[in-house]
Coordinates of C-alpha atoms in Angstrom, one line a residue:
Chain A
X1 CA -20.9 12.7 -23.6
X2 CA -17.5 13.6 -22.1
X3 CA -19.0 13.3 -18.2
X4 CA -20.5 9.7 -19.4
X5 CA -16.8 9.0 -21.2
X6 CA -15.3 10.3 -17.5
X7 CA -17.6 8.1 -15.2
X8 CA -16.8 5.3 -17.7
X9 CA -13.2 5.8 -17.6
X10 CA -13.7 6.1 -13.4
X11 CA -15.4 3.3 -13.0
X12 CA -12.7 1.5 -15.3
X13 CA -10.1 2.7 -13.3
X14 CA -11.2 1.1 -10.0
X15 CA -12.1 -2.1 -11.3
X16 CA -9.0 -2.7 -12.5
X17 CA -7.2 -0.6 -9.5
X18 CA -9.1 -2.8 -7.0
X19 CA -8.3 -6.7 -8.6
X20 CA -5.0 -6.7 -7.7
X21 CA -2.0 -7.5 -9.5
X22 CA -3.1 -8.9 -12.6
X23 CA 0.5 -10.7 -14.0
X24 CA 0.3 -12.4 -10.4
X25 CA -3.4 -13.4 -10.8
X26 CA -2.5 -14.6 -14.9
X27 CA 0.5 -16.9 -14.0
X28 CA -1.6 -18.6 -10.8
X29 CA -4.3 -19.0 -13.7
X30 CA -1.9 -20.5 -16.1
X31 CA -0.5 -22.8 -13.5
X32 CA -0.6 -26.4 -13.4
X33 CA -0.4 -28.9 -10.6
X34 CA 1.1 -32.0 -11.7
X35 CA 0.7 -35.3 -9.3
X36 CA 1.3 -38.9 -9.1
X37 CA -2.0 -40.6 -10.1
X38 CA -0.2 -44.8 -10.7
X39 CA 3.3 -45.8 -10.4
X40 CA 4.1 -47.3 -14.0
X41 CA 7.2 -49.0 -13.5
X42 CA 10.1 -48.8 -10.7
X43 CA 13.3 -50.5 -10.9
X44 CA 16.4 -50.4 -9.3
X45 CA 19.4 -49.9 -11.5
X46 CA 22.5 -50.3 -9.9
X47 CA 22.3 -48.0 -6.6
X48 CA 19.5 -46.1 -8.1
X49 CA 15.6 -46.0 -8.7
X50 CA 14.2 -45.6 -11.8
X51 CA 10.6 -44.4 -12.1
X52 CA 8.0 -44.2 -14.7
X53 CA 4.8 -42.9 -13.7
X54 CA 1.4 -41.2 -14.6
X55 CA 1.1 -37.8 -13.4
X56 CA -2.4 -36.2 -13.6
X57 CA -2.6 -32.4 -14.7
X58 CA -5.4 -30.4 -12.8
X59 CA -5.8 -26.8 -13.1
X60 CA -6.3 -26.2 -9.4
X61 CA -5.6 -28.3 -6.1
X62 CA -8.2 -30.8 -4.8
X63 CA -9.2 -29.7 -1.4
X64 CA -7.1 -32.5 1.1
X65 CA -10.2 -32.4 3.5
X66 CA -12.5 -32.7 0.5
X67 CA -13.7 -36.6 1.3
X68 CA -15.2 -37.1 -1.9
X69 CA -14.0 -39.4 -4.5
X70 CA -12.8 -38.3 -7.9
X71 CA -13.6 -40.6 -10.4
X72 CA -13.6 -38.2 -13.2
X73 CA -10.7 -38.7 -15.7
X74 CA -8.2 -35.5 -15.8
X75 CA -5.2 -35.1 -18.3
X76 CA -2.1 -36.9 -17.8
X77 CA 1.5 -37.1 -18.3
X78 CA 3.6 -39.7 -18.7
X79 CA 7.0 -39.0 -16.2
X80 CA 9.8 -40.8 -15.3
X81 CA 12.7 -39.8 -11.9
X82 CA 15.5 -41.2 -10.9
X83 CA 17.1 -41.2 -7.0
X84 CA 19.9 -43.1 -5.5
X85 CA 18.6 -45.9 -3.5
X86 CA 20.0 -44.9 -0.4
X87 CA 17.8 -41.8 0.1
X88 CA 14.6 -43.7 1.2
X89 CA 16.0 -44.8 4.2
X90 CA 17.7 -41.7 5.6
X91 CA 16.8 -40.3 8.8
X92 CA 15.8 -37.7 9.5
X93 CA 13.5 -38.5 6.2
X94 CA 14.0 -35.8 3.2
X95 CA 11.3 -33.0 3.4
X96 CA 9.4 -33.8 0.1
X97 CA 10.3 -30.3 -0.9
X98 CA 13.8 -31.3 -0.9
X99 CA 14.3 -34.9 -1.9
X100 CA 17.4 -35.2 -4.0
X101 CA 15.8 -36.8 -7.3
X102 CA 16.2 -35.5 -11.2
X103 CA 13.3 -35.7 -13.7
X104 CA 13.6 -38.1 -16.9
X105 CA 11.3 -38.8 -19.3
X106 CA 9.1 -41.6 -19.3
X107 CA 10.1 -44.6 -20.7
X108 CA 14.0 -45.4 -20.4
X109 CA 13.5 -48.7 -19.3
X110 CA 16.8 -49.6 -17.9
X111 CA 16.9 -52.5 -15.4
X112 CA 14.2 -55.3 -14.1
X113 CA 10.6 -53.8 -13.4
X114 CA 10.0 -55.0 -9.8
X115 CA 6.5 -55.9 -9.1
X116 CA 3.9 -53.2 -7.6
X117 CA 1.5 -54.5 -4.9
X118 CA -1.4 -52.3 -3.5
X119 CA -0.7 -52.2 -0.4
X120 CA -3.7 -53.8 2.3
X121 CA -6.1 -51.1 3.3
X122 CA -5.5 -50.5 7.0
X123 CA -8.0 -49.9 9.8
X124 CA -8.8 -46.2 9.8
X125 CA -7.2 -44.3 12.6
X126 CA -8.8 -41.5 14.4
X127 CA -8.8 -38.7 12.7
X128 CA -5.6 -36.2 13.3
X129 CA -4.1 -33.1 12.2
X130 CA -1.7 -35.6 10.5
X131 CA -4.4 -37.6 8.8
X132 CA -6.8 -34.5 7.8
X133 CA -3.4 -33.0 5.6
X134 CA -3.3 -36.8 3.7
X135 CA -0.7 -37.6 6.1
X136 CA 1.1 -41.2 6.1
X137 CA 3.3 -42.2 8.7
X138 CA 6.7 -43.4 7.3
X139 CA 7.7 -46.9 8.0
X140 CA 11.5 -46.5 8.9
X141 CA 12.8 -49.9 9.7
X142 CA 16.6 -50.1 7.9
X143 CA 17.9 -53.2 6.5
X144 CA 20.2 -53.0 4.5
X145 CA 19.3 -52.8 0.7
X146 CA 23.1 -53.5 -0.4
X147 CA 22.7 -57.2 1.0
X148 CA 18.9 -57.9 0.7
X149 CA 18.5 -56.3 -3.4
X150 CA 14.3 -55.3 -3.3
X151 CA 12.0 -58.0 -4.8
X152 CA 8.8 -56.0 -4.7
X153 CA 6.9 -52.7 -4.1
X154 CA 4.3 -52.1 -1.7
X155 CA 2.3 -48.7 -3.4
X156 CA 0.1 -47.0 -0.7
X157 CA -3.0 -45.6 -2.4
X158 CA -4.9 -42.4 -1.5
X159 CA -8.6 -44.5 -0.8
X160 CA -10.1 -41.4 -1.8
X161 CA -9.2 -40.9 -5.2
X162 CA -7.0 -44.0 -6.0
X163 CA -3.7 -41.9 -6.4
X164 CA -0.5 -43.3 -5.2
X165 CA 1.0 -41.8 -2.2
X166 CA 4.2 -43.7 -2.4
X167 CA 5.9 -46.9 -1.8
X168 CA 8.6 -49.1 -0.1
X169 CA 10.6 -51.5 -1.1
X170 CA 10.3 -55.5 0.2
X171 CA 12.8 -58.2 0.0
X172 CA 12.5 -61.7 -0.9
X173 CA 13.9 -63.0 2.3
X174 CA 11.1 -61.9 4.6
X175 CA 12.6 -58.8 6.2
X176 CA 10.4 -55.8 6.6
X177 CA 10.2 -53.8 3.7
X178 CA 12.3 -50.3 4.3
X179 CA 12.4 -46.9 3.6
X180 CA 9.1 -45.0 2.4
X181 CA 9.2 -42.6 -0.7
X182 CA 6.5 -39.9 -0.6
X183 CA 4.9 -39.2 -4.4
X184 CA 4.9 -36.3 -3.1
X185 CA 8.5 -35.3 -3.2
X186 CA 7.3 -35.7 -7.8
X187 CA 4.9 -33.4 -7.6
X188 CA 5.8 -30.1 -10.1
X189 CA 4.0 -26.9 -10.9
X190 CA 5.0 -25.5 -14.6
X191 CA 2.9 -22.7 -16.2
X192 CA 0.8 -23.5 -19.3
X193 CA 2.1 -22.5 -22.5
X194 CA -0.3 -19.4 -22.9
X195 CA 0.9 -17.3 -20.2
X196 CA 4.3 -16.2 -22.3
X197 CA 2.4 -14.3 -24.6
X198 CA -0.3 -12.8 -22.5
X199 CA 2.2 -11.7 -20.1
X200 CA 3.6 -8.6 -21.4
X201 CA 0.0 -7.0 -21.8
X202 CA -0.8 -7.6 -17.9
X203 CA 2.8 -6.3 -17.0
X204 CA 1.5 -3.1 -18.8
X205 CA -1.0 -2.9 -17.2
X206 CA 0.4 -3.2 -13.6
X207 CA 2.6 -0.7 -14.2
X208 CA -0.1 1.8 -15.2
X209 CA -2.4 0.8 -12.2
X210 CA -0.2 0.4 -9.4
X211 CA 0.1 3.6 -8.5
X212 CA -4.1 3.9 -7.6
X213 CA -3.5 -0.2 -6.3
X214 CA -1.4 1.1 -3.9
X215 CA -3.4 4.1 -2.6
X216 CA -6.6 2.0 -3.0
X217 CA -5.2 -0.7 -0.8
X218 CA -6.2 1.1 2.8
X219 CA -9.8 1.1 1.8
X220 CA -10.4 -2.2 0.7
X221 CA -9.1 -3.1 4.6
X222 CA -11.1 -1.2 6.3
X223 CA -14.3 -3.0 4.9
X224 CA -13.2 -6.4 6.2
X225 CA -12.9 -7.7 9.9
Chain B
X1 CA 28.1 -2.5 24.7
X2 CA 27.2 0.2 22.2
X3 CA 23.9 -1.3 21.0
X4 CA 22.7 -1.7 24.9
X5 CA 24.4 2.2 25.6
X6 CA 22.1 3.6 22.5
X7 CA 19.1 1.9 23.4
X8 CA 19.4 2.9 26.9
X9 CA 19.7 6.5 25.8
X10 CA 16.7 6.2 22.8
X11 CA 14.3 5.2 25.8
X12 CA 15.6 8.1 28.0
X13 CA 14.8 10.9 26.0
X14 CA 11.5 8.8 24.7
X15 CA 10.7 8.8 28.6
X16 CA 11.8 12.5 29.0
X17 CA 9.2 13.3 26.1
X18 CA 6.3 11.1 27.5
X19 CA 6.3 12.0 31.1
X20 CA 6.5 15.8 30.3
X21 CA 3.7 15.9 28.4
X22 CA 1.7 13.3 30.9
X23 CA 3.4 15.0 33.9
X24 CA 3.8 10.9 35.5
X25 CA 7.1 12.0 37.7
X26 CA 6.9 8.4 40.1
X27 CA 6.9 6.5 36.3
X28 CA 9.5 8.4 35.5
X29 CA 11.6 8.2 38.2
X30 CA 11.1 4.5 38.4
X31 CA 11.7 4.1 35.2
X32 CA 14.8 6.0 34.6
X33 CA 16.5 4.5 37.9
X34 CA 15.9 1.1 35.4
X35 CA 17.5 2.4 32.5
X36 CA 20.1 3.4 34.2
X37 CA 21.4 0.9 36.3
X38 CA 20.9 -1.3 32.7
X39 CA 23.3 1.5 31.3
X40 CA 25.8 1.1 34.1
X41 CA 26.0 -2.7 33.4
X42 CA 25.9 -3.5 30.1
X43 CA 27.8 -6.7 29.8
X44 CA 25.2 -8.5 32.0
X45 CA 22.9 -7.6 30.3
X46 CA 24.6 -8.2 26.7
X47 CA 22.1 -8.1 23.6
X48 CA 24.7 -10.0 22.1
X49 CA 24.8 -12.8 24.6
X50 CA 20.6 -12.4 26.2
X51 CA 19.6 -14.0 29.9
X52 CA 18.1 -17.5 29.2
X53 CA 14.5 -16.8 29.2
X54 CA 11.8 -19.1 29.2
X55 CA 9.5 -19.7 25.5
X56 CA 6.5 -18.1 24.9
X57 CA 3.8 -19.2 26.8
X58 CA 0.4 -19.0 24.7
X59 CA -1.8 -18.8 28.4
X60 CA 1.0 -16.1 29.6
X61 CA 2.5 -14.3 27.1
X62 CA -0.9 -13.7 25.4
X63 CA -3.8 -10.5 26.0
X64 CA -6.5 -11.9 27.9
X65 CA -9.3 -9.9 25.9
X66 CA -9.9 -10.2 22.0
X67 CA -10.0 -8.6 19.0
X68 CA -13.6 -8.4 18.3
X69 CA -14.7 -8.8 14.8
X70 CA -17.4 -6.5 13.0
X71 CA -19.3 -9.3 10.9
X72 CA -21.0 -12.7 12.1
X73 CA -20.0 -14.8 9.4
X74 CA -22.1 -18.2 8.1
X75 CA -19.6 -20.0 7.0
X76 CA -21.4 -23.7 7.3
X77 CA -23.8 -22.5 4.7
X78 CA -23.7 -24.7 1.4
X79 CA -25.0 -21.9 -0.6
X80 CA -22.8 -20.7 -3.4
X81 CA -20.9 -17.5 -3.8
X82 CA -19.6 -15.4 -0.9
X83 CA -19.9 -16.2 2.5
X84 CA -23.0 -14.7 4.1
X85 CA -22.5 -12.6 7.4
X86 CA -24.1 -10.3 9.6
X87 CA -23.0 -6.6 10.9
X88 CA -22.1 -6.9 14.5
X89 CA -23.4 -4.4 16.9
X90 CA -22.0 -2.6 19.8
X91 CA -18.1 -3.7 18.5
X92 CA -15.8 -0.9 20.3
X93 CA -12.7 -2.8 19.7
X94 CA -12.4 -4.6 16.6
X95 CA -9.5 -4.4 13.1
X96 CA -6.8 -4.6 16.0
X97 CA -5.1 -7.8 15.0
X98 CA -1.9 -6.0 13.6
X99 CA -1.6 -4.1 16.6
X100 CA -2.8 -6.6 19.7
X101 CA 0.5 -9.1 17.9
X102 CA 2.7 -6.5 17.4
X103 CA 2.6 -5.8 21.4
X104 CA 2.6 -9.4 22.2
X105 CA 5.7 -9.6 20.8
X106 CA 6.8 -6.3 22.0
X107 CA 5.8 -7.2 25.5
X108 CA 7.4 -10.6 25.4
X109 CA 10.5 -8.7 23.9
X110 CA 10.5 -5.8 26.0
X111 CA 9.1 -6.3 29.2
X112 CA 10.0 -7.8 32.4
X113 CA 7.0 -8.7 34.7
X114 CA 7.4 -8.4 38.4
X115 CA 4.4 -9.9 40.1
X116 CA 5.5 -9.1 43.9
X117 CA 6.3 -5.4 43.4
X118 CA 3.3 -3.4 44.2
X119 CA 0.5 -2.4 42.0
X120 CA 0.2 1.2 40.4
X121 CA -2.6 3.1 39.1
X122 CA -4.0 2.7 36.1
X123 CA -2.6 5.9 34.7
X124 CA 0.9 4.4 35.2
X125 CA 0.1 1.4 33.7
X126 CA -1.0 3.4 30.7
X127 CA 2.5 5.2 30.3
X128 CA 4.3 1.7 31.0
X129 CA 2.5 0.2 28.3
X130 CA 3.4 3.3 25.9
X131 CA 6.7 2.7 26.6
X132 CA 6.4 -1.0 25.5
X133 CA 5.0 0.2 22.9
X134 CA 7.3 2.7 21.8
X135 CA 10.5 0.0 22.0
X136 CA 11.2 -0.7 18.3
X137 CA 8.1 -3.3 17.0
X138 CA 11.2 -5.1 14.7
X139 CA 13.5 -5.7 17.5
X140 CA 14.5 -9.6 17.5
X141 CA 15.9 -9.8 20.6
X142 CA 15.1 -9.0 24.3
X143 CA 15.4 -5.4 25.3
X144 CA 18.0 -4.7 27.9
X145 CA 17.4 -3.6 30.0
X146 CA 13.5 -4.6 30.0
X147 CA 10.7 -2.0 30.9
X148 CA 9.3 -3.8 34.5
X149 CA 5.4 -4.3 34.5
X150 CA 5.4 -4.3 38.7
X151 CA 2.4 -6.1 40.2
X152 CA 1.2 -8.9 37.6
X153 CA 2.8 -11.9 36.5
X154 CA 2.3 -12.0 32.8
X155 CA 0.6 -10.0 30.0
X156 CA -2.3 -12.6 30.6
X157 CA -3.3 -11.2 34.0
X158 CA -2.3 -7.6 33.2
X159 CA -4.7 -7.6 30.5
X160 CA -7.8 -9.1 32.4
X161 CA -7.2 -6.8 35.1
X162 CA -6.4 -3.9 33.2
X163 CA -8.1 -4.3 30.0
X164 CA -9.7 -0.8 29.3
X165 CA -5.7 0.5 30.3
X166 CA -4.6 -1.9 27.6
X167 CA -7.0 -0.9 25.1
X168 CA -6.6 2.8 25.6
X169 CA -3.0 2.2 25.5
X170 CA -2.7 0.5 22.2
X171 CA -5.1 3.1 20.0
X172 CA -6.9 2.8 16.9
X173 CA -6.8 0.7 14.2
X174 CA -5.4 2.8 11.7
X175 CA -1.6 0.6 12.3
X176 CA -3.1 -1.8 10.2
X177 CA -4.3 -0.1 7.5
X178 CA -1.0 1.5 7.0
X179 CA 1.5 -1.0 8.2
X180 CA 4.3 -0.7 6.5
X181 CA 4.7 -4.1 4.2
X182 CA 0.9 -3.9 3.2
X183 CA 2.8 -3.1 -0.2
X184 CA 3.4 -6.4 -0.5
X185 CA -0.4 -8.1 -0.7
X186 CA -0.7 -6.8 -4.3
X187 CA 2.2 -8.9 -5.9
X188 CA 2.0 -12.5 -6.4
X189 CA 3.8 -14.9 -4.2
X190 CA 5.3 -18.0 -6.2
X191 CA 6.0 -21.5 -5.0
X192 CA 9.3 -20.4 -4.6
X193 CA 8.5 -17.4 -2.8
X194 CA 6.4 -19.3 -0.3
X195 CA 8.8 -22.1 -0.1
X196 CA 11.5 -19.0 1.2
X197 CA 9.1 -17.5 3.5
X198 CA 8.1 -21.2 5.4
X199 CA 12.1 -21.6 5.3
X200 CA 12.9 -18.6 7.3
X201 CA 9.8 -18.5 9.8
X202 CA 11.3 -22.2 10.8
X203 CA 14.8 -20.5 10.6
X204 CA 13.3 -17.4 12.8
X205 CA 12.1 -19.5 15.4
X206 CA 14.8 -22.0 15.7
X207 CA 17.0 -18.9 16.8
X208 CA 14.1 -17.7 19.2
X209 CA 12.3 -15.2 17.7
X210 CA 9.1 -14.9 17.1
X211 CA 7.6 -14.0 13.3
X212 CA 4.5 -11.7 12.9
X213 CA 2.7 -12.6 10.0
X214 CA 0.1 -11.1 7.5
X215 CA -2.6 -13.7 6.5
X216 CA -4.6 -12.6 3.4
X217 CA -6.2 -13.7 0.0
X218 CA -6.0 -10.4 -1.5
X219 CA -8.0 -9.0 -3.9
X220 CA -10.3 -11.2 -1.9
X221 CA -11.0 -10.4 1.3
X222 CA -12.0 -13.5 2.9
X223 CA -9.2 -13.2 5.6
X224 CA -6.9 -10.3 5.9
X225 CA -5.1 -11.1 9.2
X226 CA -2.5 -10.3 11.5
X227 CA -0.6 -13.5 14.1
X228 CA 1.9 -13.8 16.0
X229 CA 3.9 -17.4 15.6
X230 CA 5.4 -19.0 18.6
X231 CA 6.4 -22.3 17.6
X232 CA 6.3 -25.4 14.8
X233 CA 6.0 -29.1 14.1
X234 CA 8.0 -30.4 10.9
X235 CA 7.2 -33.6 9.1
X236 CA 8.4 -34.4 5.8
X237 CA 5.4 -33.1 4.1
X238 CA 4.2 -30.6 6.2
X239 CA 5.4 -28.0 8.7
X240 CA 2.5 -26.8 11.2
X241 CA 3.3 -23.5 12.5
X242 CA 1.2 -22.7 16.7
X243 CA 0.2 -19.3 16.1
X244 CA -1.3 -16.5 18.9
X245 CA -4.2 -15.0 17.5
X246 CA -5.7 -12.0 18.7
X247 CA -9.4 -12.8 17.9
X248 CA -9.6 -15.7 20.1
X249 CA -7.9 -15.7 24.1
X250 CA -8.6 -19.5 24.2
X251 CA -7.0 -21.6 22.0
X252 CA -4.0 -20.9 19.9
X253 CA -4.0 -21.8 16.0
X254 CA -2.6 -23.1 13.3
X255 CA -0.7 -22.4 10.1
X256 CA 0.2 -25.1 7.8
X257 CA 3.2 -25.4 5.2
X258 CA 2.2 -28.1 2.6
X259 CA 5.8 -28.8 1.4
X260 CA 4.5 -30.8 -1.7
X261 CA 2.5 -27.7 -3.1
X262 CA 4.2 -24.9 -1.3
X263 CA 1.1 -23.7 -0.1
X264 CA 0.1 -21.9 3.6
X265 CA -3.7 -23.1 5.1
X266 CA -5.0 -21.0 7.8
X267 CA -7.1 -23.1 10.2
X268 CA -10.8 -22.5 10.4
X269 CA -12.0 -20.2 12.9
X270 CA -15.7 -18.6 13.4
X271 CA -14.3 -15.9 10.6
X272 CA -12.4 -17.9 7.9
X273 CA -13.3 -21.2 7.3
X274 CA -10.3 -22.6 6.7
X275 CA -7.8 -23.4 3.2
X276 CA -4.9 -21.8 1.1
X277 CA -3.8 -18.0 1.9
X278 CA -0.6 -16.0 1.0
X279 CA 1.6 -15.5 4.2
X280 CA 4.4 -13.0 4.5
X281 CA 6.3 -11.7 7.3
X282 CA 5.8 -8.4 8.9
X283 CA 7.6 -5.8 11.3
X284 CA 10.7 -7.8 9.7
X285 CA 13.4 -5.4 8.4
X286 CA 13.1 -2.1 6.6
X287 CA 10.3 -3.0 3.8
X288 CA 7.8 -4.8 6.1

């Protein structure tokens, strides 16, 4: 009995000495990838952009070179941002990492909603490292959106799942519409609510295994190329 | 002047050391006349203010032979579950990735070649690599004064030529194993953290230097990978990092930052076939 209780507790042991760091593995399992699926509404107020948008909630990240279409329905959100106006047409372009904007919630409705139009479906270029990451070229023309106010949107649209990639903004006087916001530059990452309490138990746990993690770490290696 | 006096003097006594116990006096000689005429002019030779030098050159600065790997892996097959592979047979040189880009960056840090000088036996060679070997594998900065590799070009055509030297040279595969940040594959890497490390690889080679990186999806072991990056292309959604790898001589790779998701993809190769991994940067400071 106590050399079945021994092998048990072994064989324990390296399972849970050999999965790695198990808070690390619990948050990345509690996170969620929030993106742009439609713009709502977008208006400018003042010398700013007000969005309202739908944000799908997955659980994981669609492969980019997966060509499939998803027409499953996933959760949602309903979000709102708001930039200053000016930011879509500086160049260099803002990294989507680091494009000055602040979250709101959905729904303030300040200012006139401008019209969205789907923008045409373009002849598909050949394929590129670009265009295999669900890259876009920006369209970087710059009038000036002081003296010709936006009239419209033009939404580009992922053809694969339908999602919004972003948009620019179009004039009434025939000028070429400026600037190019990446949906990208909305997308957020928070942790489901479950996490919080689970946590301390796989901290515990860490703490106890790390030790036989760390010696354990050599072998795994040397069984891979 | 006191960081190129110490290094001078580090290598001396390394050389002292080596060519005792290897008894290879015409190295030796050869190679302390070098350190010392670096010694005796230090501020041309200024770590602080380097010789323009030309970038890294992936068909130059790269070995000519490759990292062999131990499995043949299917990874075309639509079959679920783990990726089916095959032992290799007859592999004499394989799990060397960590060290084959630690010495391309030591070479390209630390050695000068000088094709028209005459060529030497291999036995020389072998004790002029160990010395490149020996410079400091975190160093971010061109050694001064270099170690000269007479009678090649390039690491390219050293390694061709002199590929069993090389291999000798560089040992067993037990540096990867024990690598000093392999500490850091068991904790979790958030978007933040990611977002930090694609920040200062960019930031690394803006000033010159060139990052080694461990690739890896530990606990799975799907990649666990040692490069050597040598350049980058930013857009505003992605940065694409040109990596050296040592499994393949050919072509170099890629590494891509998806700034949206703060994610790293490695591209596919005939081992991994491509997607998401955690990146972090080794022989970088006193914890990695």
């Amino acid at each position: 009995m106590m050399a079945f209780d021994s092998r048990a507790v072994a064989i324990i042991v390296v399972a849970l000495g050999t999965t790695g760091c198990w808070t690390g593995q619990l948050i990345e399992s509690a996170r969620l990838h929030e993106r742009v699926r439609t713009y709502e509404r977008i208006a400018v107020v003042g010398e700013e952009i007000h969005l309202d948008y739908t944000a799908e909630v997955t659980t994981r990240l669609p492969d980019r070179d997966d060509d499939r279409t998803f027409d499953a329905p996933r959760p949602s959100k309903l979000r709102g941002a708001v930039f200053p106006l000016s930011e879509m047409t500086v160049v260099p372009e803002h990294p989507v990492d680091a494009f000055p904007l602040e979250r709101t919630a959905f729904g303030v409705r300040e200012g006139q909603a401008l019209p969205i139009v789907i923008e045409p479906e373009v002849a598909a270029s050949p394929r590129s490292k670009a265009t295999d990451l669900g890259f876009t070229p920006p369209i970087l023309e710059t009038p000036s959106l002081q003296t010709n106010p936006p009239a419209s949107v033009v939404a580009r649209v992922d053809r694969r799942d339908g999602r919004h990639q972003g948009f620019r903004l179009c004039s009434t006087t025939g000028d070429p519409c400026v600037g190019y916001f990446y949906s990208a530059a909305l997308y957020d990452d928070p942790l489901a609510w479950w996490v919080y309490p689970a946590a301390p138990f796989a901290v515990a746990l860490d703490i106890a295994m790390l030790p036989f993690q760390v010696l354990t770490l050599p072998v795994l290696l040397v069984v891979s190329d | 002047m006191r960081r190129g006096m110490q290094t001078c003097h580090a290598r001396t006594s390394g050389i002292d050391r080596y060519c005792r116990t290897r008894a290879r006096l015409p190295v030796l000689f050869v190679s302390m006349m070098i350190s010392l005429v670096g010694c005796a002019n230090p501020l041309s030779h200024s770590l602080s203010n380097p010789l323009p030098r030309p970038a890294f050159d992936f068909d130059r600065d790269t070995f000519g032979y490759t990292n062999e790997n131990y499995w043949i892996y299917d990874l075309d097959s639509d079959s679920p579950g783990p990726i089916v592979k095959q032992k290799r047979e007859d592999v004499d040189h394989g799990q060397r990735c960590t060290i084959m880009a630690r010495a391309a960056r030591q070479f390209w840090y630390a050695a000068r070649f000088e094709p028209d000088a005459p060529k030497l036996a291999d036995a020389d060679y072998h004790d002029i690599v160990k010395m490149v070997l020996a410079s400091n594998p975190r160093i971010d900065e061109p050694l001064d004064p270099p170690i000269i590799i007479p009678g090649y070009a390039d690491l390219r055509s050293l390694s061709v030529e002199r590929e069993a030297v090389l291999k000798e040279a560089l040992g067993g595969r037990w540096i990867g194993y024990f690598q000093r940040g392999n500490w850091r594959m068991i904790f979790p890497f958030s978007p933040g953290q990611k977002r930090a490390t694609a920040t200062e690889l960019v930031e690394d080679l803006d000033r010159g230097h060139l990052p080694l990186v461990h690739v890896f999806n530990y606990p799975r072991i799907d990649i666990n990978h040692t490069v050597l990056l040598f350049g980058y292309d930013a857009t505003a959604l992605v940065i694409s990092f040109d990596l050296y790898d040592p499994n393949n001589a050919e072509d170099s790779g890629s590494l891509v930052y998806d700034r949206e998701t703060s994610t790293f993809s490695y591209w596919r190769t005939d081992y991994f076939a491509g997607g998401p991994t955690n990146v972090y940067e080794v022989y970088d400071g006193f914890r990695f």
